[in-house]
Amino acid sequence: MFVDIGKPIADATNTFIEWLIVNYGDVFESIANALLTVLVLIEQALRWAPPWSVLIVVGLIAYAASRNLLLSFGIVALAWLLGSLGLWEQAMQTIAVMLVSVAIAIIIGIPLGVLTARSDIARALLNPVLDLMQTIPSFVYLIPAAMLFGLGKVPAILATVIYATPPLIRLTDLGIRQVDHSVVEASRAFGATRWQMLKGVQIPLALPSIMQGINQTMMMALAMVVIASMIGARGIGETVLLGLQRNDPGKGLVGGIGIVILAIIFDRISQAFGRRLQAYRTVGG
């Protein structure tokens, strides 16, 4: 009754991965080394810096994003709580992986979002790929990533980027498409080129939507923390994983609280920055 197509798909995938490893192994090794170099620099800077200095920087970033002293003090208190839970080192490792992953997602996601906003054909081609990226279980990403880059933080970064980039692409596309057509037409009437309209009108007006996409990308990157720890990414996710492996619910709960605290910190800062952009756009308009 059924035609067996599962085995041919699996065999073709395995053959393709093996072909990539044999023919482009050096390329993947170069990419891994470059990512590790950046990651190690960020991680060492965070781990070697005195905790009080990191708390001050976090407070300054929160204040710059929100201009709200109460929110800034609250975020600093949450960061302090991470250290009090005994998760400071692990949190710095997780933040380093997140910063690299989110930076790569932004570099990939915003240009692709702009492309899909400017081209209906690109959008029609890319949407099924984004649907696939968002619906495939995140565990599945770890298998080819680990085969291409080995175990450790590099495949964790790759899997996180694949999992977390789609919302940024979609919200960038949505934000640019929702820019008032009369504003675009007015800029065209004044002789603006497509690039000038994009840079000077569409992207600035779409910034709140783009910031929301970055916020969602951060949250989805944090959702990969525990899963990525299974292939050696370490960080707070490792604490949860150890609690699961050792049947230690207390340790797992502490790790879970640490992940929630990080999520709140990143979410509040990015949302505050997005609100400031929205307010600035409203005043400017």
PDB file of C-alpha atoms in Angstrom:
ATOM      1  CA  MET A   1       0.000   0.000   0.000  1.00  0.00           C
ATOM      2  CA  PHE A   2       2.800   2.433   0.918  1.00  0.00           C
ATOM      3  CA  VAL A   3       5.892   3.204  -1.101  1.00  0.00           C
ATOM      4  CA  ASP A   4       9.005   3.190   1.073  1.00  0.00           C
ATOM      5  CA  ILE A   5      10.700   6.545   0.455  1.00  0.00           C
ATOM      6  CA  GLY A   6      12.153   6.964   3.969  1.00  0.00           C
ATOM      7  CA  LYS A   7      15.232   4.834   3.337  1.00  0.00           C
ATOM      8  CA  PRO A   8      16.156   6.516   0.016  1.00  0.00           C
ATOM      9  CA  ILE A   9      15.855   9.949   1.690  1.00  0.00           C
ATOM     10  CA  ALA A  10      18.033   8.828   4.607  1.00  0.00           C
ATOM     11  CA  ASP A  11      20.602   7.238   2.267  1.00  0.00           C
ATOM     12  CA  ALA A  12      20.722  10.330   0.050  1.00  0.00           C
ATOM     13  CA  THR A  13      21.200  12.583   3.086  1.00  0.00           C
ATOM     14  CA  ASN A  14      24.014  10.415   4.443  1.00  0.00           C
ATOM     15  CA  THR A  15      25.695  10.351   1.042  1.00  0.00           C
ATOM     16  CA  PHE A  16      25.431  14.140   0.738  1.00  0.00           C
ATOM     17  CA  ILE A  17      26.900  14.727   4.214  1.00  0.00           C
ATOM     18  CA  GLU A  18      29.762  12.319   3.496  1.00  0.00           C
ATOM     19  CA  TRP A  19      30.417  14.101   0.185  1.00  0.00           C
ATOM     20  CA  LEU A  20      30.551  17.449   1.974  1.00  0.00           C
ATOM     21  CA  ILE A  21      32.986  16.119   4.566  1.00  0.00           C
ATOM     22  CA  VAL A  22      35.281  14.543   1.968  1.00  0.00           C
ATOM     23  CA  ASN A  23      35.316  17.465  -0.465  1.00  0.00           C
ATOM     24  CA  TYR A  24      34.890  20.480   1.810  1.00  0.00           C
ATOM     25  CA  GLY A  25      36.257  19.286   5.129  1.00  0.00           C
ATOM     26  CA  ASP A  26      38.979  21.947   5.088  1.00  0.00           C
ATOM     27  CA  VAL A  27      36.391  24.679   4.489  1.00  0.00           C
ATOM     28  CA  PHE A  28      34.307  23.543   7.449  1.00  0.00           C
ATOM     29  CA  GLU A  29      37.439  23.356   9.598  1.00  0.00           C
ATOM     30  CA  SER A  30      38.353  26.928   8.629  1.00  0.00           C
ATOM     31  CA  ILE A  31      34.845  28.131   9.488  1.00  0.00           C
ATOM     32  CA  ALA A  32      35.001  26.304  12.812  1.00  0.00           C
ATOM     33  CA  ASN A  33      38.385  27.816  13.668  1.00  0.00           C
ATOM     34  CA  ALA A  34      37.191  31.334  12.814  1.00  0.00           C
ATOM     35  CA  LEU A  35      34.060  30.961  14.937  1.00  0.00           C
ATOM     36  CA  LEU A  36      36.045  29.478  17.811  1.00  0.00           C
ATOM     37  CA  THR A  37      38.526  32.357  17.693  1.00  0.00           C
ATOM     38  CA  VAL A  38      35.748  34.935  18.051  1.00  0.00           C
ATOM     39  CA  LEU A  39      33.875  32.860  20.621  1.00  0.00           C
ATOM     40  CA  VAL A  40      36.945  32.285  22.797  1.00  0.00           C
ATOM     41  CA  LEU A  41      37.785  36.000  22.792  1.00  0.00           C
ATOM     42  CA  ILE A  42      34.264  36.948  23.904  1.00  0.00           C
ATOM     43  CA  GLU A  43      34.053  34.162  26.465  1.00  0.00           C
ATOM     44  CA  GLN A  44      37.462  34.938  27.977  1.00  0.00           C
ATOM     45  CA  ALA A  45      36.612  38.645  28.181  1.00  0.00           C
ATOM     46  CA  LEU A  46      33.376  37.845  30.026  1.00  0.00           C
ATOM     47  CA  ARG A  47      34.881  35.234  32.344  1.00  0.00           C
ATOM     48  CA  TRP A  48      38.059  37.138  33.194  1.00  0.00           C
ATOM     49  CA  ALA A  49      36.310  40.443  33.831  1.00  0.00           C
ATOM     50  CA  PRO A  50      35.456  41.044  37.504  1.00  0.00           C
ATOM     51  CA  PRO A  51      31.762  40.299  38.077  1.00  0.00           C
ATOM     52  CA  TRP A  52      31.152  43.819  39.408  1.00  0.00           C
ATOM     53  CA  SER A  53      32.406  45.291  36.125  1.00  0.00           C
ATOM     54  CA  VAL A  54      30.073  43.046  34.121  1.00  0.00           C
ATOM     55  CA  LEU A  55      27.172  44.112  36.364  1.00  0.00           C
ATOM     56  CA  ILE A  56      28.019  47.779  35.741  1.00  0.00           C
ATOM     57  CA  VAL A  57      28.154  47.235  31.966  1.00  0.00           C
ATOM     58  CA  VAL A  58      24.823  45.374  32.052  1.00  0.00           C
ATOM     59  CA  GLY A  59      23.273  48.245  34.010  1.00  0.00           C
ATOM     60  CA  LEU A  60      24.629  50.839  31.576  1.00  0.00           C
ATOM     61  CA  ILE A  61      23.342  48.874  28.567  1.00  0.00           C
ATOM     62  CA  ALA A  62      19.918  48.531  30.220  1.00  0.00           C
ATOM     63  CA  TYR A  63      19.794  52.251  30.967  1.00  0.00           C
ATOM     64  CA  ALA A  64      20.946  53.200  27.465  1.00  0.00           C
ATOM     65  CA  ALA A  65      18.182  51.007  26.028  1.00  0.00           C
ATOM     66  CA  SER A  66      15.373  52.089  28.370  1.00  0.00           C
ATOM     67  CA  ARG A  67      16.342  55.393  30.059  1.00  0.00           C
ATOM     68  CA  ASN A  68      14.667  53.835  33.094  1.00  0.00           C
ATOM     69  CA  LEU A  69      16.656  53.616  36.343  1.00  0.00           C
ATOM     70  CA  LEU A  70      14.216  51.194  37.978  1.00  0.00           C
ATOM     71  CA  LEU A  71      14.390  48.760  35.069  1.00  0.00           C
ATOM     72  CA  SER A  72      18.186  49.070  34.981  1.00  0.00           C
ATOM     73  CA  PHE A  73      18.507  48.282  38.693  1.00  0.00           C
ATOM     74  CA  GLY A  74      16.127  45.348  38.279  1.00  0.00           C
ATOM     75  CA  ILE A  75      18.193  43.878  35.450  1.00  0.00           C
ATOM     76  CA  VAL A  76      21.414  44.320  37.461  1.00  0.00           C
ATOM     77  CA  ALA A  77      19.732  42.565  40.402  1.00  0.00           C
ATOM     78  CA  LEU A  78      18.763  39.665  38.135  1.00  0.00           C
ATOM     79  CA  ALA A  79      22.343  39.420  36.839  1.00  0.00           C
ATOM     80  CA  TRP A  80      23.597  39.443  40.434  1.00  0.00           C
ATOM     81  CA  LEU A  81      21.139  36.636  41.229  1.00  0.00           C
ATOM     82  CA  LEU A  82      22.795  34.514  38.532  1.00  0.00           C
ATOM     83  CA  GLY A  83      26.067  34.707  40.445  1.00  0.00           C
ATOM     84  CA  SER A  84      24.315  34.028  43.745  1.00  0.00           C
ATOM     85  CA  LEU A  85      22.873  30.849  42.249  1.00  0.00           C
ATOM     86  CA  GLY A  86      26.421  29.709  41.448  1.00  0.00           C
ATOM     87  CA  LEU A  87      25.855  30.052  37.702  1.00  0.00           C
ATOM     88  CA  TRP A  88      28.110  33.003  36.867  1.00  0.00           C
ATOM     89  CA  GLU A  89      30.736  31.064  34.870  1.00  0.00           C
ATOM     90  CA  GLN A  90      28.095  29.043  33.063  1.00  0.00           C
ATOM     91  CA  ALA A  91      26.099  32.195  32.312  1.00  0.00           C
ATOM     92  CA  MET A  92      29.147  33.846  30.732  1.00  0.00           C
ATOM     93  CA  GLN A  93      29.661  30.781  28.517  1.00  0.00           C
ATOM     94  CA  THR A  94      25.999  30.839  27.470  1.00  0.00           C
ATOM     95  CA  ILE A  95      26.062  34.592  26.779  1.00  0.00           C
ATOM     96  CA  ALA A  96      29.171  34.201  24.587  1.00  0.00           C
ATOM     97  CA  VAL A  97      27.516  31.481  22.484  1.00  0.00           C
ATOM     98  CA  MET A  98      24.316  33.548  22.296  1.00  0.00           C
ATOM     99  CA  LEU A  99      26.099  36.724  21.199  1.00  0.00           C
ATOM    100  CA  VAL A 100      27.912  34.927  18.385  1.00  0.00           C
ATOM    101  CA  SER A 101      24.776  33.042  17.313  1.00  0.00           C
ATOM    102  CA  VAL A 102      22.545  36.126  17.342  1.00  0.00           C
ATOM    103  CA  ALA A 103      25.185  38.191  15.505  1.00  0.00           C
ATOM    104  CA  ILE A 104      25.369  35.580  12.721  1.00  0.00           C
ATOM    105  CA  ALA A 105      21.562  35.360  12.640  1.00  0.00           C
ATOM    106  CA  ILE A 106      21.349  39.154  12.220  1.00  0.00           C
ATOM    107  CA  ILE A 107      23.973  39.151   9.448  1.00  0.00           C
ATOM    108  CA  ILE A 108      22.002  36.460   7.596  1.00  0.00           C
ATOM    109  CA  GLY A 109      18.439  37.325   8.595  1.00  0.00           C
ATOM    110  CA  ILE A 110      18.132  41.044   7.895  1.00  0.00           C
ATOM    111  CA  PRO A 111      19.482  40.898   4.301  1.00  0.00           C
ATOM    112  CA  LEU A 112      17.260  37.899   3.548  1.00  0.00           C
ATOM    113  CA  GLY A 113      14.294  39.724   5.082  1.00  0.00           C
ATOM    114  CA  VAL A 114      15.020  42.737   2.875  1.00  0.00           C
ATOM    115  CA  LEU A 115      15.300  40.463  -0.161  1.00  0.00           C
ATOM    116  CA  THR A 116      11.946  38.786   0.519  1.00  0.00           C
ATOM    117  CA  ALA A 117      10.328  42.190   1.095  1.00  0.00           C
ATOM    118  CA  ARG A 118      11.605  43.484  -2.259  1.00  0.00           C
ATOM    119  CA  SER A 119      10.906  40.347  -4.298  1.00  0.00           C
ATOM    120  CA  ASP A 120       7.714  38.262  -4.287  1.00  0.00           C
ATOM    121  CA  ILE A 121       9.588  35.476  -6.094  1.00  0.00           C
ATOM    122  CA  ALA A 122      12.279  35.342  -3.373  1.00  0.00           C
ATOM    123  CA  ARG A 123       9.557  35.320  -0.730  1.00  0.00           C
ATOM    124  CA  ALA A 124       7.703  32.451  -2.410  1.00  0.00           C
ATOM    125  CA  LEU A 125      10.926  30.438  -2.656  1.00  0.00           C
ATOM    126  CA  LEU A 126      12.151  31.188   0.856  1.00  0.00           C
ATOM    127  CA  ASN A 127       8.910  30.760   2.814  1.00  0.00           C
ATOM    128  CA  PRO A 128       8.797  26.933   2.493  1.00  0.00           C
ATOM    129  CA  VAL A 129      12.421  26.783   3.642  1.00  0.00           C
ATOM    130  CA  LEU A 130      11.595  28.955   6.677  1.00  0.00           C
ATOM    131  CA  ASP A 131       8.576  26.753   7.439  1.00  0.00           C
ATOM    132  CA  LEU A 132      10.851  23.726   7.350  1.00  0.00           C
ATOM    133  CA  MET A 133      13.456  25.379   9.575  1.00  0.00           C
ATOM    134  CA  GLN A 134      10.815  26.267  12.167  1.00  0.00           C
ATOM    135  CA  THR A 135       8.964  22.959  12.225  1.00  0.00           C
ATOM    136  CA  ILE A 136      11.775  20.391  12.153  1.00  0.00           C
ATOM    137  CA  PRO A 137      12.579  19.381  15.768  1.00  0.00           C
ATOM    138  CA  SER A 138      15.663  21.230  16.960  1.00  0.00           C
ATOM    139  CA  PHE A 139      17.376  17.940  17.869  1.00  0.00           C
ATOM    140  CA  VAL A 140      17.567  17.125  14.167  1.00  0.00           C
ATOM    141  CA  TYR A 141      19.830  20.129  13.493  1.00  0.00           C
ATOM    142  CA  LEU A 142      22.455  18.748  15.865  1.00  0.00           C
ATOM    143  CA  ILE A 143      23.075  15.607  13.809  1.00  0.00           C
ATOM    144  CA  PRO A 144      24.475  17.122  10.572  1.00  0.00           C
ATOM    145  CA  ALA A 145      26.069  19.983  12.543  1.00  0.00           C
ATOM    146  CA  ALA A 146      27.970  17.535  14.732  1.00  0.00           C
ATOM    147  CA  MET A 147      29.009  15.459  11.698  1.00  0.00           C
ATOM    148  CA  LEU A 148      30.347  18.513   9.830  1.00  0.00           C
ATOM    149  CA  PHE A 149      31.978  20.334  12.746  1.00  0.00           C
ATOM    150  CA  GLY A 150      32.426  17.676  15.420  1.00  0.00           C
ATOM    151  CA  LEU A 151      31.260  18.060  19.010  1.00  0.00           C
ATOM    152  CA  GLY A 152      31.504  21.333  20.890  1.00  0.00           C
ATOM    153  CA  LYS A 153      30.326  24.914  20.616  1.00  0.00           C
ATOM    154  CA  VAL A 154      30.632  25.410  16.853  1.00  0.00           C
ATOM    155  CA  PRO A 155      27.883  22.919  15.886  1.00  0.00           C
ATOM    156  CA  ALA A 156      25.801  24.348  18.735  1.00  0.00           C
ATOM    157  CA  ILE A 157      26.161  27.822  17.196  1.00  0.00           C
ATOM    158  CA  LEU A 158      25.244  26.485  13.737  1.00  0.00           C
ATOM    159  CA  ALA A 159      22.150  24.669  15.037  1.00  0.00           C
ATOM    160  CA  THR A 160      21.118  27.754  17.024  1.00  0.00           C
ATOM    161  CA  VAL A 161      21.461  30.012  13.970  1.00  0.00           C
ATOM    162  CA  ILE A 162      19.323  27.684  11.838  1.00  0.00           C
ATOM    163  CA  TYR A 163      16.665  27.459  14.540  1.00  0.00           C
ATOM    164  CA  ALA A 164      16.598  31.146  15.528  1.00  0.00           C
ATOM    165  CA  THR A 165      16.952  33.030  12.220  1.00  0.00           C
ATOM    166  CA  PRO A 166      13.469  32.504  10.620  1.00  0.00           C
ATOM    167  CA  PRO A 167      11.571  34.931  12.909  1.00  0.00           C
ATOM    168  CA  LEU A 168      14.035  37.710  12.086  1.00  0.00           C
ATOM    169  CA  ILE A 169      13.645  37.115   8.346  1.00  0.00           C
ATOM    170  CA  ARG A 170       9.848  37.079   8.569  1.00  0.00           C
ATOM    171  CA  LEU A 171       9.564  40.175  10.790  1.00  0.00           C
ATOM    172  CA  THR A 172      12.057  42.143   8.676  1.00  0.00           C
ATOM    173  CA  ASP A 173      10.014  41.243   5.602  1.00  0.00           C
ATOM    174  CA  LEU A 174       6.778  42.192   7.373  1.00  0.00           C
ATOM    175  CA  GLY A 175       8.145  45.489   8.711  1.00  0.00           C
ATOM    176  CA  ILE A 176       9.359  46.680   5.308  1.00  0.00           C
ATOM    177  CA  ARG A 177       6.159  45.620   3.557  1.00  0.00           C
ATOM    178  CA  GLN A 178       4.081  47.541   6.114  1.00  0.00           C
ATOM    179  CA  VAL A 179       5.871  50.829   5.493  1.00  0.00           C
ATOM    180  CA  ASP A 180       3.328  53.375   4.247  1.00  0.00           C
ATOM    181  CA  HIS A 181       3.327  53.295   0.449  1.00  0.00           C
ATOM    182  CA  SER A 182       2.705  57.037   0.289  1.00  0.00           C
ATOM    183  CA  VAL A 183       6.003  57.648   2.087  1.00  0.00           C
ATOM    184  CA  VAL A 184       7.819  55.361  -0.339  1.00  0.00           C
ATOM    185  CA  GLU A 185       6.173  57.059  -3.309  1.00  0.00           C
ATOM    186  CA  ALA A 186       7.104  60.481  -1.951  1.00  0.00           C
ATOM    187  CA  SER A 187      10.763  59.476  -1.661  1.00  0.00           C
ATOM    188  CA  ARG A 188      10.639  58.078  -5.203  1.00  0.00           C
ATOM    189  CA  ALA A 189       9.104  61.357  -6.446  1.00  0.00           C
ATOM    190  CA  PHE A 190      12.077  63.218  -4.976  1.00  0.00           C
ATOM    191  CA  GLY A 191      14.414  61.065  -7.067  1.00  0.00           C
ATOM    192  CA  ALA A 192      15.596  58.567  -4.457  1.00  0.00           C
ATOM    193  CA  THR A 193      17.088  55.361  -5.818  1.00  0.00           C
ATOM    194  CA  ARG A 194      15.944  51.937  -4.605  1.00  0.00           C
ATOM    195  CA  TRP A 195      18.959  51.720  -2.313  1.00  0.00           C
ATOM    196  CA  GLN A 196      18.357  55.228  -0.931  1.00  0.00           C
ATOM    197  CA  MET A 197      14.682  54.419  -0.286  1.00  0.00           C
ATOM    198  CA  LEU A 198      15.665  51.211   1.484  1.00  0.00           C
ATOM    199  CA  LYS A 199      18.400  52.794   3.603  1.00  0.00           C
ATOM    200  CA  GLY A 200      16.726  56.122   4.344  1.00  0.00           C
ATOM    201  CA  VAL A 201      13.014  55.285   4.486  1.00  0.00           C
ATOM    202  CA  GLN A 202      12.024  51.632   4.629  1.00  0.00           C
ATOM    203  CA  ILE A 203      14.573  50.212   7.090  1.00  0.00           C
ATOM    204  CA  PRO A 204      14.298  53.137   9.561  1.00  0.00           C
ATOM    205  CA  LEU A 205      10.490  52.897   9.550  1.00  0.00           C
ATOM    206  CA  ALA A 206      10.661  49.090   9.869  1.00  0.00           C
ATOM    207  CA  LEU A 207      13.155  49.174  12.773  1.00  0.00           C
ATOM    208  CA  PRO A 208      10.586  48.400  15.526  1.00  0.00           C
ATOM    209  CA  SER A 209       9.515  45.277  13.633  1.00  0.00           C
ATOM    210  CA  ILE A 210      13.155  44.340  13.003  1.00  0.00           C
ATOM    211  CA  MET A 211      13.930  44.788  16.706  1.00  0.00           C
ATOM    212  CA  GLN A 212      11.018  42.510  17.534  1.00  0.00           C
ATOM    213  CA  GLY A 213      12.564  39.952  15.191  1.00  0.00           C
ATOM    214  CA  ILE A 214      15.914  40.271  16.981  1.00  0.00           C
ATOM    215  CA  ASN A 215      14.099  39.836  20.297  1.00  0.00           C
ATOM    216  CA  GLN A 216      12.435  36.637  19.062  1.00  0.00           C
ATOM    217  CA  THR A 217      15.763  35.405  17.708  1.00  0.00           C
ATOM    218  CA  MET A 218      17.343  35.893  21.150  1.00  0.00           C
ATOM    219  CA  MET A 219      14.534  33.986  22.854  1.00  0.00           C
ATOM    220  CA  MET A 220      14.756  31.103  20.394  1.00  0.00           C
ATOM    221  CA  ALA A 221      18.537  31.029  20.774  1.00  0.00           C
ATOM    222  CA  LEU A 222      18.066  30.643  24.535  1.00  0.00           C
ATOM    223  CA  ALA A 223      15.598  27.831  23.869  1.00  0.00           C
ATOM    224  CA  MET A 224      18.482  25.921  22.248  1.00  0.00           C
ATOM    225  CA  VAL A 225      20.742  26.246  25.311  1.00  0.00           C
ATOM    226  CA  VAL A 226      19.795  22.941  26.943  1.00  0.00           C
ATOM    227  CA  ILE A 227      19.679  21.042  23.646  1.00  0.00           C
ATOM    228  CA  ALA A 228      23.056  22.398  22.522  1.00  0.00           C
ATOM    229  CA  SER A 229      24.619  21.280  25.809  1.00  0.00           C
ATOM    230  CA  MET A 230      24.079  17.688  24.652  1.00  0.00           C
ATOM    231  CA  ILE A 231      26.866  18.127  22.079  1.00  0.00           C
ATOM    232  CA  GLY A 232      29.299  19.888  24.390  1.00  0.00           C
ATOM    233  CA  ALA A 233      28.217  23.539  24.288  1.00  0.00           C
ATOM    234  CA  ARG A 234      28.357  23.726  28.098  1.00  0.00           C
ATOM    235  CA  GLY A 235      26.956  26.827  29.781  1.00  0.00           C
ATOM    236  CA  ILE A 236      23.783  26.891  31.872  1.00  0.00           C
ATOM    237  CA  GLY A 237      22.233  24.191  29.699  1.00  0.00           C
ATOM    238  CA  GLU A 238      24.855  21.770  31.012  1.00  0.00           C
ATOM    239  CA  THR A 239      23.554  22.336  34.543  1.00  0.00           C
ATOM    240  CA  VAL A 240      20.057  21.288  33.464  1.00  0.00           C
ATOM    241  CA  LEU A 241      21.471  18.322  31.542  1.00  0.00           C
ATOM    242  CA  LEU A 242      23.495  17.152  34.569  1.00  0.00           C
ATOM    243  CA  GLY A 243      20.392  17.407  36.732  1.00  0.00           C
ATOM    244  CA  LEU A 244      18.565  15.180  34.269  1.00  0.00           C
ATOM    245  CA  GLN A 245      21.408  12.665  33.948  1.00  0.00           C
ATOM    246  CA  ARG A 246      21.995  12.398  37.715  1.00  0.00           C
ATOM    247  CA  ASN A 247      18.325  12.399  38.670  1.00  0.00           C
ATOM    248  CA  ASP A 248      18.904  15.641  40.585  1.00  0.00           C
ATOM    249  CA  PRO A 249      15.759  17.775  40.179  1.00  0.00           C
ATOM    250  CA  GLY A 250      17.172  20.514  42.410  1.00  0.00           C
ATOM    251  CA  LYS A 251      20.171  21.076  40.149  1.00  0.00           C
ATOM    252  CA  GLY A 252      17.928  21.043  37.104  1.00  0.00           C
ATOM    253  CA  LEU A 253      15.618  23.607  38.717  1.00  0.00           C
ATOM    254  CA  VAL A 254      18.538  25.930  39.510  1.00  0.00           C
ATOM    255  CA  GLY A 255      19.702  25.687  35.887  1.00  0.00           C
ATOM    256  CA  GLY A 256      16.166  26.347  34.655  1.00  0.00           C
ATOM    257  CA  ILE A 257      15.897  29.448  36.863  1.00  0.00           C
ATOM    258  CA  GLY A 258      19.220  30.664  35.426  1.00  0.00           C
ATOM    259  CA  ILE A 259      17.926  30.296  31.852  1.00  0.00           C
ATOM    260  CA  VAL A 260      14.721  32.172  32.772  1.00  0.00           C
ATOM    261  CA  ILE A 261      16.784  35.000  34.303  1.00  0.00           C
ATOM    262  CA  LEU A 262      18.896  35.295  31.149  1.00  0.00           C
ATOM    263  CA  ALA A 263      15.745  35.290  29.024  1.00  0.00           C
ATOM    264  CA  ILE A 264      14.232  38.114  31.108  1.00  0.00           C
ATOM    265  CA  ILE A 265      17.433  40.185  30.882  1.00  0.00           C
ATOM    266  CA  PHE A 266      17.749  39.863  27.103  1.00  0.00           C
ATOM    267  CA  ASP A 267      14.008  40.291  26.559  1.00  0.00           C
ATOM    268  CA  ARG A 268      13.633  43.431  28.673  1.00  0.00           C
ATOM    269  CA  ILE A 269      16.686  45.143  27.200  1.00  0.00           C
ATOM    270  CA  SER A 270      15.770  44.402  23.574  1.00  0.00           C
ATOM    271  CA  GLN A 271      12.103  45.327  24.096  1.00  0.00           C
ATOM    272  CA  ALA A 272      13.059  48.591  25.809  1.00  0.00           C
ATOM    273  CA  PHE A 273      15.328  49.450  22.907  1.00  0.00           C
ATOM    274  CA  GLY A 274      12.538  48.622  20.452  1.00  0.00           C
ATOM    275  CA  ARG A 275      10.110  50.887  22.343  1.00  0.00           C
ATOM    276  CA  ARG A 276      12.613  53.741  22.246  1.00  0.00           C
ATOM    277  CA  LEU A 277      12.966  53.294  18.498  1.00  0.00           C
ATOM    278  CA  GLN A 278       9.191  53.338  18.137  1.00  0.00           C
ATOM    279  CA  ALA A 279       8.901  56.492  20.243  1.00  0.00           C
ATOM    280  CA  TYR A 280      11.712  58.153  18.280  1.00  0.00           C
ATOM    281  CA  ARG A 281      10.005  57.265  14.992  1.00  0.00           C
ATOM    282  CA  THR A 282       6.682  58.671  16.254  1.00  0.00           C
ATOM    283  CA  VAL A 283       8.268  61.938  17.430  1.00  0.00           C
ATOM    284  CA  GLY A 284      10.320  62.196  14.249  1.00  0.00           C
ATOM    285  CA  GLY A 285       7.242  61.578  12.137  1.00  0.00           C
TER     286      GLY A 285
END
